[in-house]
Coordinates of N, CA, C and O in Angstrom, one line a residue:
A1 N -9.7 14.9 -3.9 CA -8.6 15.2 -4.9 C -7.4 14.6 -4.5 O -7.0 14.5 -3.4
T2 N -6.6 14.1 -5.5 CA -5.3 13.5 -5.2 C -4.2 14.4 -5.8 O -4.5 15.2 -6.7
G3 N -3.0 14.3 -5.3 CA -1.9 15.1 -5.7 C -0.8 14.3 -6.1 O -1.0 13.1 -6.4
S4 N 0.4 14.8 -6.2 CA 1.6 14.0 -6.6 C 2.1 13.4 -5.3 O 2.2 14.0 -4.3
T5 N 2.5 12.1 -5.4 CA 3.0 11.4 -4.3 C 4.5 11.0 -4.5 O 4.9 10.6 -5.5
V6 N 5.3 11.2 -3.4 CA 6.7 11.0 -3.5 C 7.1 10.0 -2.4 O 6.6 10.1 -1.2
L7 N 7.8 8.9 -2.7 CA 8.3 8.0 -1.8 C 9.3 8.6 -0.9 O 10.3 9.3 -1.3
V8 N 9.1 8.5 0.5 CA 10.1 9.0 1.4 C 11.0 8.0 1.9 O 12.2 8.2 2.0
S9 N 10.5 6.8 2.3 CA 11.3 5.7 2.8 C 10.8 4.4 2.2 O 9.6 4.2 2.1
A10 N 11.8 3.6 1.8 CA 11.5 2.3 1.2 C 10.7 1.4 2.1 O 10.7 1.6 3.3
P11 N 10.0 0.4 1.5 CA 9.2 -0.5 2.4 C 10.1 -1.1 3.5 O 11.3 -1.3 3.3
S12 N 9.4 -1.3 4.7 CA 10.1 -1.9 5.8 C 10.4 -3.3 5.4 O 9.8 -3.9 4.5
T13 N 11.4 -3.9 6.0 CA 11.8 -5.3 5.7 C 11.0 -6.2 6.5 O 10.5 -5.9 7.6
G14 N 10.8 -7.4 6.0 CA 10.0 -8.4 6.6 C 9.4 -9.3 5.6 O 9.2 -9.0 4.5
P15 N 9.1 -10.5 6.0 CA 8.6 -11.5 5.1 C 7.1 -11.3 4.9 O 6.3 -11.3 5.8
V16 N 6.7 -11.2 3.6 CA 5.2 -11.3 3.3 C 4.9 -12.8 3.3 O 3.9 -13.2 3.9
V17 N 5.8 -13.6 2.7 CA 5.7 -15.0 2.8 C 7.1 -15.5 3.0 O 8.0 -15.2 2.2
G18 N 7.4 -16.3 4.1 CA 8.7 -16.8 4.3 C 9.0 -18.0 3.6 O 8.1 -18.8 3.2
L19 N 10.3 -18.3 3.3 CA 10.8 -19.4 2.6 C 10.3 -20.8 3.2 O 9.9 -21.7 2.4
P20 N 10.3 -20.9 4.5 CA 9.9 -22.2 5.1 C 8.4 -22.6 4.7 O 8.1 -23.7 4.3
L21 N 7.5 -21.6 4.7 CA 6.1 -21.8 4.3 C 6.0 -22.1 2.8 O 5.3 -23.0 2.4
V22 N 6.8 -21.4 2.0 CA 6.8 -21.7 0.6 C 7.3 -23.1 0.3 O 6.7 -23.8 -0.5
K23 N 8.3 -23.5 0.9 CA 8.9 -24.9 0.7 C 7.9 -25.9 1.2 O 7.8 -27.0 0.6
L24 N 7.1 -25.6 2.2 CA 6.1 -26.5 2.7 C 5.0 -26.6 1.7 O 4.5 -27.8 1.3
Q25 N 4.6 -25.5 1.1 CA 3.6 -25.5 0.0 C 4.1 -26.3 -1.2 O 3.3 -27.0 -1.8
L26 N 5.3 -26.3 -1.5 CA 5.9 -26.9 -2.7 C 6.3 -28.4 -2.4 O 6.7 -29.1 -3.3
S27 N 6.2 -28.8 -1.1 CA 6.7 -30.1 -0.7 C 8.2 -30.3 -1.0 O 8.6 -31.4 -1.5
V28 N 9.0 -29.2 -0.8 CA 10.4 -29.3 -1.1 C 11.2 -29.4 0.2 O 11.0 -28.5 1.1
D29 N 12.0 -30.4 0.4 CA 12.7 -30.6 1.6 C 14.2 -30.5 1.5 O 15.0 -31.0 2.3
H30 N 14.6 -29.9 0.4 CA 16.1 -29.7 0.1 C 16.3 -28.2 -0.1 O 15.4 -27.4 -0.2
N31 N 17.6 -27.9 -0.2 CA 18.0 -26.4 -0.4 C 18.5 -26.1 -1.8 O 18.9 -25.0 -2.1
N32 N 18.4 -27.1 -2.7 CA 19.0 -27.0 -4.0 C 18.3 -25.9 -4.8 O 18.9 -25.2 -5.7
D33 N 17.0 -25.7 -4.6 CA 16.2 -24.7 -5.4 C 15.9 -23.4 -4.6 O 15.1 -22.6 -5.1
D34 N 16.6 -23.2 -3.5 CA 16.2 -22.0 -2.7 C 16.3 -20.7 -3.5 O 15.5 -19.8 -3.3
E35 N 17.4 -20.5 -4.2 CA 17.6 -19.3 -5.0 C 16.4 -19.1 -6.0 O 15.9 -18.0 -6.1
L36 N 16.1 -20.1 -6.7 CA 15.0 -20.1 -7.7 C 13.6 -19.8 -6.9 O 12.9 -18.9 -7.4
I37 N 13.4 -20.4 -5.8 CA 12.2 -20.2 -5.1 C 12.1 -18.8 -4.5 O 11.1 -18.1 -4.6
R38 N 13.2 -18.2 -4.0 CA 13.2 -16.8 -3.6 C 12.9 -15.9 -4.7 O 12.2 -14.9 -4.6
H39 N 13.5 -16.2 -5.9 CA 13.2 -15.4 -7.1 C 11.7 -15.4 -7.4 O 11.1 -14.4 -7.7
Y40 N 11.1 -16.6 -7.4 CA 9.7 -16.7 -7.6 C 8.8 -15.9 -6.6 O 7.9 -15.2 -6.9
V41 N 9.2 -16.0 -5.3 CA 8.5 -15.3 -4.3 C 8.6 -13.8 -4.5 O 7.6 -13.1 -4.5
S42 N 9.8 -13.3 -4.8 CA 10.0 -11.9 -5.1 C 9.1 -11.4 -6.3 O 8.5 -10.4 -6.2
T43 N 9.1 -12.2 -7.3 CA 8.3 -11.8 -8.5 C 6.8 -11.9 -8.2 O 6.1 -11.0 -8.6
A44 N 6.4 -12.9 -7.4 CA 5.0 -13.0 -7.0 C 4.5 -11.8 -6.2 O 3.4 -11.3 -6.3
I45 N 5.4 -11.4 -5.3 CA 5.1 -10.3 -4.4 C 4.9 -9.0 -5.3 O 4.0 -8.2 -5.1
D46 N 5.9 -8.8 -6.2 CA 5.8 -7.7 -7.1 C 4.5 -7.7 -7.9 O 3.8 -6.7 -8.1
L47 N 4.1 -8.9 -8.5 CA 2.9 -9.0 -9.2 C 1.6 -8.7 -8.4 O 0.7 -8.0 -8.8
A48 N 1.6 -9.2 -7.1 CA 0.5 -9.0 -6.2 C 0.4 -7.5 -5.9 O -0.7 -7.0 -5.9
R49 N 1.5 -6.9 -5.6 CA 1.5 -5.5 -5.3 C 1.0 -4.6 -6.5 O 0.1 -3.8 -6.3
D50 N 1.4 -5.0 -7.6 CA 1.0 -4.2 -8.8 C -0.5 -4.5 -9.1 O -1.2 -3.6 -9.5
Y51 N -0.9 -5.7 -9.0 CA -2.3 -6.1 -9.3 C -3.3 -5.4 -8.3 O -4.3 -4.9 -8.7
L52 N -2.9 -5.3 -7.0 CA -3.7 -4.7 -6.0 C -3.5 -3.2 -5.9 O -4.3 -2.5 -5.4
E53 N -2.5 -2.7 -6.6 CA -2.1 -1.3 -6.5 C -2.0 -0.9 -5.0 O -2.6 0.1 -4.5
A54 N -1.3 -1.7 -4.2 CA -1.2 -1.6 -2.8 C 0.2 -1.7 -2.3 O 1.0 -2.4 -3.0
D55 N 0.5 -1.2 -1.2 CA 1.8 -1.4 -0.6 C 1.7 -2.6 0.4 O 0.9 -2.5 1.3
L56 N 2.5 -3.6 0.1 CA 2.3 -4.8 1.0 C 3.1 -4.6 2.3 O 2.7 -5.2 3.3
L57 N 4.1 -3.9 2.3 CA 4.9 -3.6 3.5 C 4.9 -2.1 3.8 O 4.8 -1.3 2.8
A58 N 5.0 -1.7 5.0 CA 4.9 -0.3 5.4 C 5.9 0.6 4.7 O 7.1 0.3 4.7
T59 N 5.4 1.6 4.0 CA 6.2 2.5 3.2 C 5.7 3.9 3.4 O 4.5 4.2 3.5
T60 N 6.7 4.8 3.6 CA 6.3 6.2 4.0 C 6.3 7.1 2.7 O 7.2 7.0 1.9
Y61 N 5.3 7.9 2.6 CA 5.1 8.8 1.5 C 4.8 10.2 1.9 O 4.4 10.4 3.1
I62 N 5.0 11.2 1.0 CA 4.4 12.5 1.2 C 3.6 12.7 -0.1 O 4.0 12.3 -1.2
Q63 N 2.4 13.3 0.1 CA 1.5 13.6 -1.0 C 1.4 15.1 -1.1 O 1.0 15.7 0.0
K64 N 1.7 15.7 -2.2 CA 1.6 17.2 -2.3 C 0.4 17.6 -3.1 O 0.0 17.0 -4.1
H65 N -0.1 18.8 -2.7 CA -1.2 19.4 -3.4 C -0.9 20.9 -3.6 O -0.2 21.5 -2.8
D66 N -1.4 21.5 -4.6 CA -1.2 23.0 -4.8 C -2.0 23.8 -3.8 O -1.6 24.9 -3.5
S67 N -3.1 23.3 -3.4 CA -3.9 23.9 -2.4 C -4.8 22.9 -1.7 O -4.8 21.7 -2.2
F68 N -5.6 23.3 -0.7 CA -6.5 22.3 -0.2 C -7.7 22.2 -1.2 O -8.1 23.1 -1.9
P69 N -8.3 21.0 -1.3 CA -9.3 20.8 -2.2 C -10.7 21.4 -1.7 O -10.8 21.8 -0.6
C70 N -11.6 21.4 -2.6 CA -13.0 21.9 -2.2 C -13.7 20.9 -1.3 O -14.6 21.3 -0.6
C71 N -13.2 19.6 -1.4 CA -13.9 18.6 -0.6 C -12.8 17.8 0.2 O -12.2 18.4 1.1
D72 N -12.6 16.6 -0.1 CA -11.7 15.7 0.6 C -10.4 15.5 -0.1 O -10.3 15.7 -1.3
I73 N -9.4 15.2 0.7 CA -8.1 14.8 0.2 C -8.1 13.3 0.2 O -8.5 12.6 1.2
L74 N -7.9 12.7 -1.0 CA -7.9 11.3 -1.1 C -6.4 10.8 -1.3 O -5.7 11.2 -2.2
L75 N -6.0 10.0 -0.3 CA -4.6 9.5 -0.4 C -4.5 8.4 -1.5 O -5.4 7.6 -1.6
D76 N -3.5 8.5 -2.4 CA -3.5 7.7 -3.5 C -2.7 6.4 -3.3 O -2.5 5.6 -4.3
R77 N -2.2 6.1 -2.1 CA -1.6 4.8 -1.8 C -2.5 4.1 -0.7 O -3.2 4.8 0.1
W78 N -2.5 2.8 -0.6 CA -3.3 2.1 0.4 C -2.6 0.8 0.7 O -1.7 0.4 0.0
P79 N -2.9 0.2 1.8 CA -3.9 0.7 2.9 C -3.2 1.7 3.8 O -2.0 1.6 4.0
V80 N -4.0 2.6 4.3 CA -3.5 3.7 5.2 C -4.5 3.7 6.4 O -5.7 4.0 6.1
A81 N -4.1 3.3 7.5 CA -4.9 3.4 8.7 C -5.0 4.9 9.2 O -4.1 5.7 8.9
S82 N -6.0 5.2 9.9 CA -6.2 6.6 10.3 C -5.0 7.1 11.1 O -4.6 8.3 11.1
G83 N -4.3 6.2 11.9 CA -3.2 6.6 12.7 C -1.9 6.7 11.9 O -0.9 7.1 12.4
D84 N -2.0 6.4 10.6 CA -0.8 6.4 9.8 C -0.5 7.7 9.0 O 0.4 7.8 8.2
V85 N -1.4 8.7 9.3 CA -1.2 10.0 8.7 C -0.4 10.8 9.8 O -1.0 11.1 10.8
S86 N 0.8 11.1 9.5 CA 1.7 11.7 10.6 C 1.6 13.2 10.6 O 1.7 13.8 11.7
S87 N 1.3 13.8 9.5 CA 1.2 15.3 9.5 C 0.5 15.8 8.2 O 0.6 15.2 7.2
I88 N -0.1 17.0 8.4 CA -0.5 17.8 7.2 C 0.0 19.2 7.5 O -0.3 19.8 8.5
T89 N 0.8 19.6 6.5 CA 1.4 21.0 6.6 C 1.0 21.7 5.4 O 0.7 21.2 4.3
Y90 N 1.1 23.1 5.5 CA 0.8 23.9 4.3 C 1.5 25.2 4.4 O 2.0 25.6 5.5
L91 N 1.6 25.9 3.3 CA 2.2 27.3 3.3 C 1.0 28.2 3.4 O 0.1 28.2 2.6
D92 N 1.0 29.1 4.4 CA -0.1 30.0 4.6 C 0.0 31.1 3.6 O 0.9 31.1 2.8
T93 N -0.9 32.1 3.6 CA -0.9 33.1 2.5 C 0.3 34.0 2.6 O 0.6 34.7 1.6
A94 N 1.1 34.0 3.7 CA 2.3 34.7 3.7 C 3.5 33.9 3.3 O 4.6 34.4 3.2
G95 N 3.3 32.6 3.0 CA 4.3 31.7 2.5 C 5.1 31.0 3.7 O 6.1 30.4 3.4
D96 N 4.5 31.1 4.9 CA 5.1 30.4 6.0 C 4.5 29.0 6.2 O 3.3 28.9 6.1
S97 N 5.3 28.1 6.6 CA 4.9 26.7 6.8 C 4.1 26.6 8.1 O 4.5 27.1 9.2
Q98 N 3.0 26.0 8.0 CA 2.1 25.8 9.2 C 1.7 24.3 9.3 O 1.5 23.6 8.2
A99 N 1.5 23.8 10.5 CA 0.9 22.5 10.7 C -0.6 22.6 10.8 O -1.1 23.5 11.6
L100 N -1.3 21.8 10.1 CA -2.8 21.8 10.2 C -3.2 21.1 11.5 O -2.8 19.9 11.7
A101 N -4.0 21.8 12.4 CA -4.4 21.2 13.6 C -5.3 20.0 13.4 O -6.2 20.0 12.5
T102 N -5.2 18.9 14.1 CA -6.0 17.7 14.0 C -7.5 18.0 14.3 O -8.4 17.2 14.0
T103 N -7.8 19.2 15.0 CA -9.1 19.6 15.3 C -9.9 20.0 14.0 O -11.1 20.1 14.1
V104 N -9.2 20.2 12.9 CA -9.8 20.7 11.7 C -10.3 19.6 10.8 O -11.3 19.7 10.1
Y105 N -9.6 18.5 10.8 CA -9.9 17.4 9.9 C -10.1 16.1 10.6 O -9.7 15.9 11.7
K106 N -10.7 15.2 9.8 CA -10.9 13.8 10.3 C -10.3 12.9 9.2 O -10.3 13.2 8.0
I107 N -9.9 11.7 9.6 CA -9.4 10.7 8.7 C -10.3 9.5 8.7 O -10.6 9.0 9.7
T108 N -10.7 9.1 7.5 CA -11.6 8.0 7.3 C -10.9 6.9 6.5 O -10.5 7.1 5.4
A109 N -10.7 5.8 7.2 CA -10.0 4.7 6.5 C -10.9 3.5 6.6 O -10.9 2.7 7.5
Y110 N -11.6 3.3 5.5 CA -12.4 2.1 5.4 C -11.7 1.0 4.7 O -10.7 1.2 4.0
E111 N -12.0 -0.3 5.1 CA -11.4 -1.4 4.5 C -11.7 -1.4 3.0 O -12.8 -1.2 2.6
R112 N -10.7 -1.7 2.2 CA -10.8 -1.8 0.8 C -11.2 -0.5 0.1 O -11.7 -0.5 -1.0
E113 N -10.9 0.6 0.7 CA -11.1 1.9 0.1 C -10.0 2.8 0.4 O -9.3 2.6 1.4
K114 N -9.7 3.8 -0.5 CA -8.6 4.7 -0.2 C -9.0 5.6 1.0 O -10.2 5.9 1.2
T115 N -8.0 6.0 1.7 CA -8.2 6.8 2.9 C -8.6 8.2 2.5 O -8.0 8.8 1.6
R116 N -9.6 8.8 3.2 CA -10.0 10.2 2.9 C -9.7 11.1 4.1 O -9.9 10.6 5.3
I117 N -9.3 12.3 3.8 CA -9.1 13.3 4.9 C -10.1 14.3 4.6 O -10.1 14.9 3.5
S118 N -11.0 14.6 5.5 CA -12.1 15.5 5.3 C -12.2 16.5 6.5 O -11.7 16.2 7.5
L119 N -12.9 17.5 6.2 CA -13.1 18.5 7.3 C -14.1 18.0 8.3 O -15.1 17.4 8.0
K120 N -13.8 18.4 9.6 CA -14.8 18.1 10.6 C -15.9 19.1 10.5 O -15.7 20.2 9.9
S121 N -17.0 18.8 11.1 CA -18.2 19.7 11.0 C -17.8 21.1 11.5 O -17.2 21.3 12.5
G122 N -18.2 22.1 10.7 CA -18.0 23.5 11.1 C -16.6 24.1 10.7 O -16.3 25.2 11.0
Q123 N -15.8 23.2 10.1 CA -14.4 23.7 9.8 C -14.2 24.0 8.4 O -15.1 23.6 7.5
T124 N -13.2 24.8 8.0 CA -12.9 25.1 6.6 C -11.4 24.9 6.4 O -10.6 25.0 7.4
W125 N -11.0 24.6 5.2 CA -9.6 24.5 4.9 C -9.0 25.9 4.9 O -9.6 26.8 4.5
P126 N -7.8 26.0 5.4 CA -7.2 27.3 5.4 C -6.8 27.7 4.0 O -6.5 26.9 3.1
S127 N -6.6 29.0 3.8 CA -6.1 29.6 2.5 C -4.6 29.3 2.5 O -4.0 29.3 3.5
T128 N -4.2 29.0 1.3 CA -2.7 28.7 1.1 C -2.1 29.7 0.2 O -2.7 30.5 -0.6
Y129 N -0.8 29.7 0.3 CA 0.1 30.5 -0.6 C -0.1 30.1 -2.0 O -0.2 28.9 -2.3
F130 N -0.1 31.0 -3.0 CA -0.3 30.6 -4.4 C 1.1 30.1 -5.0 O 1.8 30.9 -5.6
E131 N 1.3 28.8 -4.7 CA 2.5 28.2 -5.2 C 2.3 26.7 -5.3 O 1.5 26.1 -4.5
A132 N 2.9 26.0 -6.2 CA 2.8 24.6 -6.4 C 3.2 23.9 -5.1 O 4.1 24.3 -4.4
D133 N 2.5 22.8 -4.8 CA 2.9 21.9 -3.7 C 2.8 22.6 -2.4 O 3.6 22.4 -1.5
S134 N 1.8 23.5 -2.2 CA 1.7 24.2 -0.9 C 1.1 23.4 0.2 O 1.2 23.8 1.4
V135 N 0.5 22.3 -0.1 CA 0.0 21.4 1.0 C 0.7 20.0 0.9 O 0.9 19.5 -0.2
T136 N 1.2 19.6 2.1 CA 1.9 18.3 2.1 C 1.3 17.4 3.2 O 1.1 17.8 4.3
V137 N 0.9 16.2 2.8 CA 0.4 15.2 3.7 C 1.5 14.1 3.8 O 1.9 13.5 2.8
A138 N 1.9 13.8 5.0 CA 2.9 12.7 5.3 C 2.2 11.5 5.9 O 1.4 11.7 6.8
F139 N 2.4 10.3 5.3 CA 1.7 9.2 5.8 C 2.4 7.9 5.4 O 3.4 7.9 4.7
T140 N 2.0 6.8 6.1 CA 2.6 5.5 5.8 C 1.5 4.6 5.3 O 0.4 4.5 5.9
A141 N 1.8 3.9 4.2 CA 0.8 3.0 3.6 C 1.4 1.6 3.7 O 2.7 1.4 3.7
G142 N 0.6 0.6 3.8 CA 1.0 -0.8 3.8 C 0.8 -1.5 5.1 O 0.4 -0.9 6.1
W143 N 0.9 -2.8 5.1 CA 0.7 -3.6 6.3 C 2.1 -3.7 7.0 O 3.1 -3.8 6.4
G144 N 2.0 -3.8 8.3 CA 3.3 -4.0 9.0 C 3.7 -5.4 9.3 O 3.1 -6.3 8.8
V145 N 4.7 -5.5 10.0 CA 5.2 -6.8 10.4 C 5.3 -6.8 12.0 O 5.7 -5.9 12.6
S146 N 4.7 -7.9 12.6 CA 4.7 -8.0 14.0 C 6.1 -8.1 14.6 O 7.0 -8.4 14.0
S147 N 6.1 -8.0 16.0 CA 7.4 -8.2 16.7 C 7.9 -9.6 16.5 O 9.1 -9.9 16.6
A148 N 7.0 -10.6 16.2 CA 7.4 -12.0 15.9 C 7.8 -12.2 14.5 O 7.9 -13.3 14.0
N149 N 7.9 -11.1 13.7 CA 8.3 -11.1 12.3 C 7.3 -11.8 11.4 O 7.6 -12.5 10.5
V150 N 6.0 -11.6 11.8 CA 4.9 -12.1 11.0 C 4.2 -11.0 10.3 O 3.8 -10.0 10.9
W151 N 4.0 -11.2 9.0 CA 3.3 -10.1 8.2 C 1.9 -10.0 8.6 O 1.2 -11.0 8.9
A152 N 1.4 -8.7 8.7 CA 0.0 -8.5 9.3 C -1.0 -8.3 8.2 O -2.2 -7.9 8.5
G153 N -0.7 -8.5 7.0 CA -1.7 -8.3 5.9 C -2.6 -9.5 5.7 O -2.5 -10.5 6.4
P154 N -3.6 -9.4 4.8 CA -4.6 -10.4 4.5 C -4.0 -11.7 4.1 O -3.1 -11.8 3.2
K155 N -4.5 -12.8 4.6 CA -4.0 -14.2 4.3 C -4.3 -14.5 2.8 O -3.6 -15.3 2.2
Q156 N -5.3 -13.9 2.2 CA -5.5 -14.2 0.8 C -4.4 -13.7 -0.1 O -4.1 -14.4 -1.1
I157 N -3.7 -12.7 0.3 CA -2.5 -12.2 -0.5 C -1.4 -13.3 -0.3 O -0.7 -13.6 -1.3
Q158 N -1.1 -13.7 0.9 CA -0.1 -14.8 1.1 C -0.4 -16.0 0.3 O 0.4 -16.6 -0.4
Q159 N -1.7 -16.4 0.3 CA -2.1 -17.6 -0.4 C -1.9 -17.4 -1.9 O -1.5 -18.3 -2.6
A160 N -2.3 -16.3 -2.4 CA -2.1 -16.0 -3.9 C -0.6 -16.1 -4.2 O -0.3 -16.6 -5.3
I161 N 0.3 -15.6 -3.4 CA 1.7 -15.7 -3.6 C 2.1 -17.1 -3.6 O 2.9 -17.6 -4.5
L162 N 1.6 -17.9 -2.7 CA 2.0 -19.3 -2.7 C 1.5 -20.0 -3.9 O 2.2 -20.9 -4.5
V163 N 0.3 -19.7 -4.4 CA -0.3 -20.3 -5.6 C 0.6 -20.0 -6.8 O 0.9 -20.8 -7.6
M164 N 1.0 -18.7 -6.9 CA 1.8 -18.3 -8.1 C 3.2 -19.0 -8.0 O 3.6 -19.6 -9.1
V165 N 3.8 -19.1 -6.9 CA 5.1 -19.8 -6.8 C 4.9 -21.3 -7.1 O 5.8 -21.8 -7.9
A166 N 3.9 -21.9 -6.6 CA 3.7 -23.3 -6.9 C 3.4 -23.5 -8.4 O 3.9 -24.5 -9.0
D167 N 2.7 -22.7 -9.0 CA 2.4 -22.8 -10.5 C 3.7 -22.7 -11.2 O 4.0 -23.5 -12.1
W168 N 4.5 -21.7 -10.9 CA 5.8 -21.5 -11.6 C 6.8 -22.6 -11.3 O 7.6 -23.0 -12.2
Y169 N 6.8 -23.1 -10.1 CA 7.8 -24.2 -9.8 C 7.4 -25.5 -10.5 O 8.3 -26.2 -10.9
S170 N 6.1 -25.7 -10.6 CA 5.7 -27.0 -11.3 C 5.8 -26.9 -12.8 O 5.9 -27.9 -13.5
C171 N 5.7 -25.7 -13.3 CA 5.7 -25.5 -14.8 C 6.6 -24.3 -15.0 O 6.1 -23.1 -15.1
R172 N 7.9 -24.5 -15.2 CA 8.9 -23.4 -15.2 C 8.7 -22.4 -16.3 O 9.2 -21.3 -16.3
E173 N 8.0 -22.8 -17.4 CA 7.8 -21.9 -18.5 C 6.6 -21.0 -18.3 O 6.3 -20.1 -19.1
M174 N 5.8 -21.2 -17.3 CA 4.6 -20.5 -17.0 C 4.9 -19.1 -16.6 O 5.9 -18.9 -15.9
G175 N 4.1 -18.1 -16.9 CA 4.3 -16.7 -16.5 C 3.0 -16.1 -16.1 O 1.9 -16.7 -16.4
G176 N 3.0 -15.0 -15.4 CA 1.8 -14.4 -15.0 C 1.1 -15.0 -13.8 O 1.6 -15.8 -13.1
M177 N -0.2 -14.6 -13.7 CA -1.0 -15.1 -12.6 C -2.1 -16.0 -13.1 O -2.8 -15.7 -14.1
S178 N -2.4 -17.1 -12.4 CA -3.5 -18.0 -12.7 C -4.8 -17.3 -12.2 O -4.8 -16.4 -11.5
K179 N -5.9 -17.9 -12.7 CA -7.2 -17.4 -12.3 C -7.4 -17.6 -10.7 O -8.0 -16.8 -10.1
A180 N -6.8 -18.7 -10.2 CA -6.9 -18.9 -8.8 C -6.2 -17.8 -8.0 O -6.7 -17.3 -7.0
A181 N -5.0 -17.4 -8.4 CA -4.3 -16.3 -7.8 C -5.0 -15.0 -7.9 O -5.2 -14.3 -6.9
C182 N -5.5 -14.7 -9.1 CA -6.3 -13.5 -9.3 C -7.6 -13.5 -8.4 O -7.9 -12.5 -7.8
G183 N -8.2 -14.7 -8.3 CA -9.4 -14.8 -7.5 C -9.2 -14.5 -6.0 O -10.0 -13.8 -5.3
L184 N -8.0 -15.0 -5.5 CA -7.7 -14.7 -4.1 C -7.4 -13.2 -3.9 O -7.8 -12.6 -3.0
L185 N -6.7 -12.6 -4.9 CA -6.3 -11.2 -4.8 C -7.6 -10.3 -4.9 O -7.7 -9.2 -4.3
D186 N -8.5 -10.7 -5.7 CA -9.7 -9.9 -5.9 C -10.5 -9.8 -4.6 O -11.3 -8.9 -4.4
Q187 N -10.3 -10.8 -3.7 CA -11.1 -10.7 -2.4 C -10.6 -9.6 -1.5 O -11.3 -9.2 -0.6
V188 N -9.4 -9.0 -1.8 CA -8.9 -7.9 -1.0 C -8.6 -6.7 -1.8 O -8.2 -5.7 -1.3
R189 N -8.9 -6.7 -3.1 CA -8.6 -5.6 -4.0 C -9.4 -4.4 -3.7 O -10.6 -4.5 -3.2
L190 N -8.8 -3.3 -3.9 CA -9.5 -2.0 -3.6 C -10.7 -1.8 -4.4 O -10.7 -2.1 -5.6
F191 N -11.8 -1.3 -3.8 CA -13.0 -1.0 -4.5 C -12.7 0.3 -5.4 O -12.0 1.2 -4.9
S192 N -13.2 0.3 -6.6 CA -13.0 1.5 -7.4 C -14.4 2.0 -7.8 O -15.2 1.3 -8.2
Y193 N -14.5 3.3 -7.7 CA -15.8 4.0 -8.1 C -15.5 4.9 -9.3 O -14.6 5.7 -9.2
G194 N -16.3 4.7 -10.3 CA -16.2 5.6 -11.4 C -15.2 5.2 -12.3 O -14.4 5.2 -13.0

């Protein structure tokens, strides 16, 4: 089950695709079009993020639920590594805030699937206070940036952004994504069931 998700902190800063690489892709060796190229890069990143329904840079969220589900908690942002779930808290039947012990649940983060939080064998979800948003999961979604300021996400996303920027730069009236860019993004797009 999924709940309502609230942005806690904006995406971390860092280049998904840096200007020098974009200019190399475009064979541009001057600075006259830098502002236009940066605009294209920003737009391409937004399109890629929306197409993938993914956070490209590390972004912190809380996801709220009225109670624990009968089965798994499905985080509605991705990618989320198992170590990126920082806490699960809930209001107990007396209305007091409690931290759920990590011995109760496990986190399953498969590539290209949403992260699931499920009960460990022999465990049950605790009863919660009868109030909206009684369960809160804090987590970070997105790919990080290394200490060398290099984006840690899939290279197909970077290449799709480069393709979009090159398309727009060569044909200034063009909009949207080409089949080539979509094909690259489809290689890392989230699997959807049902």
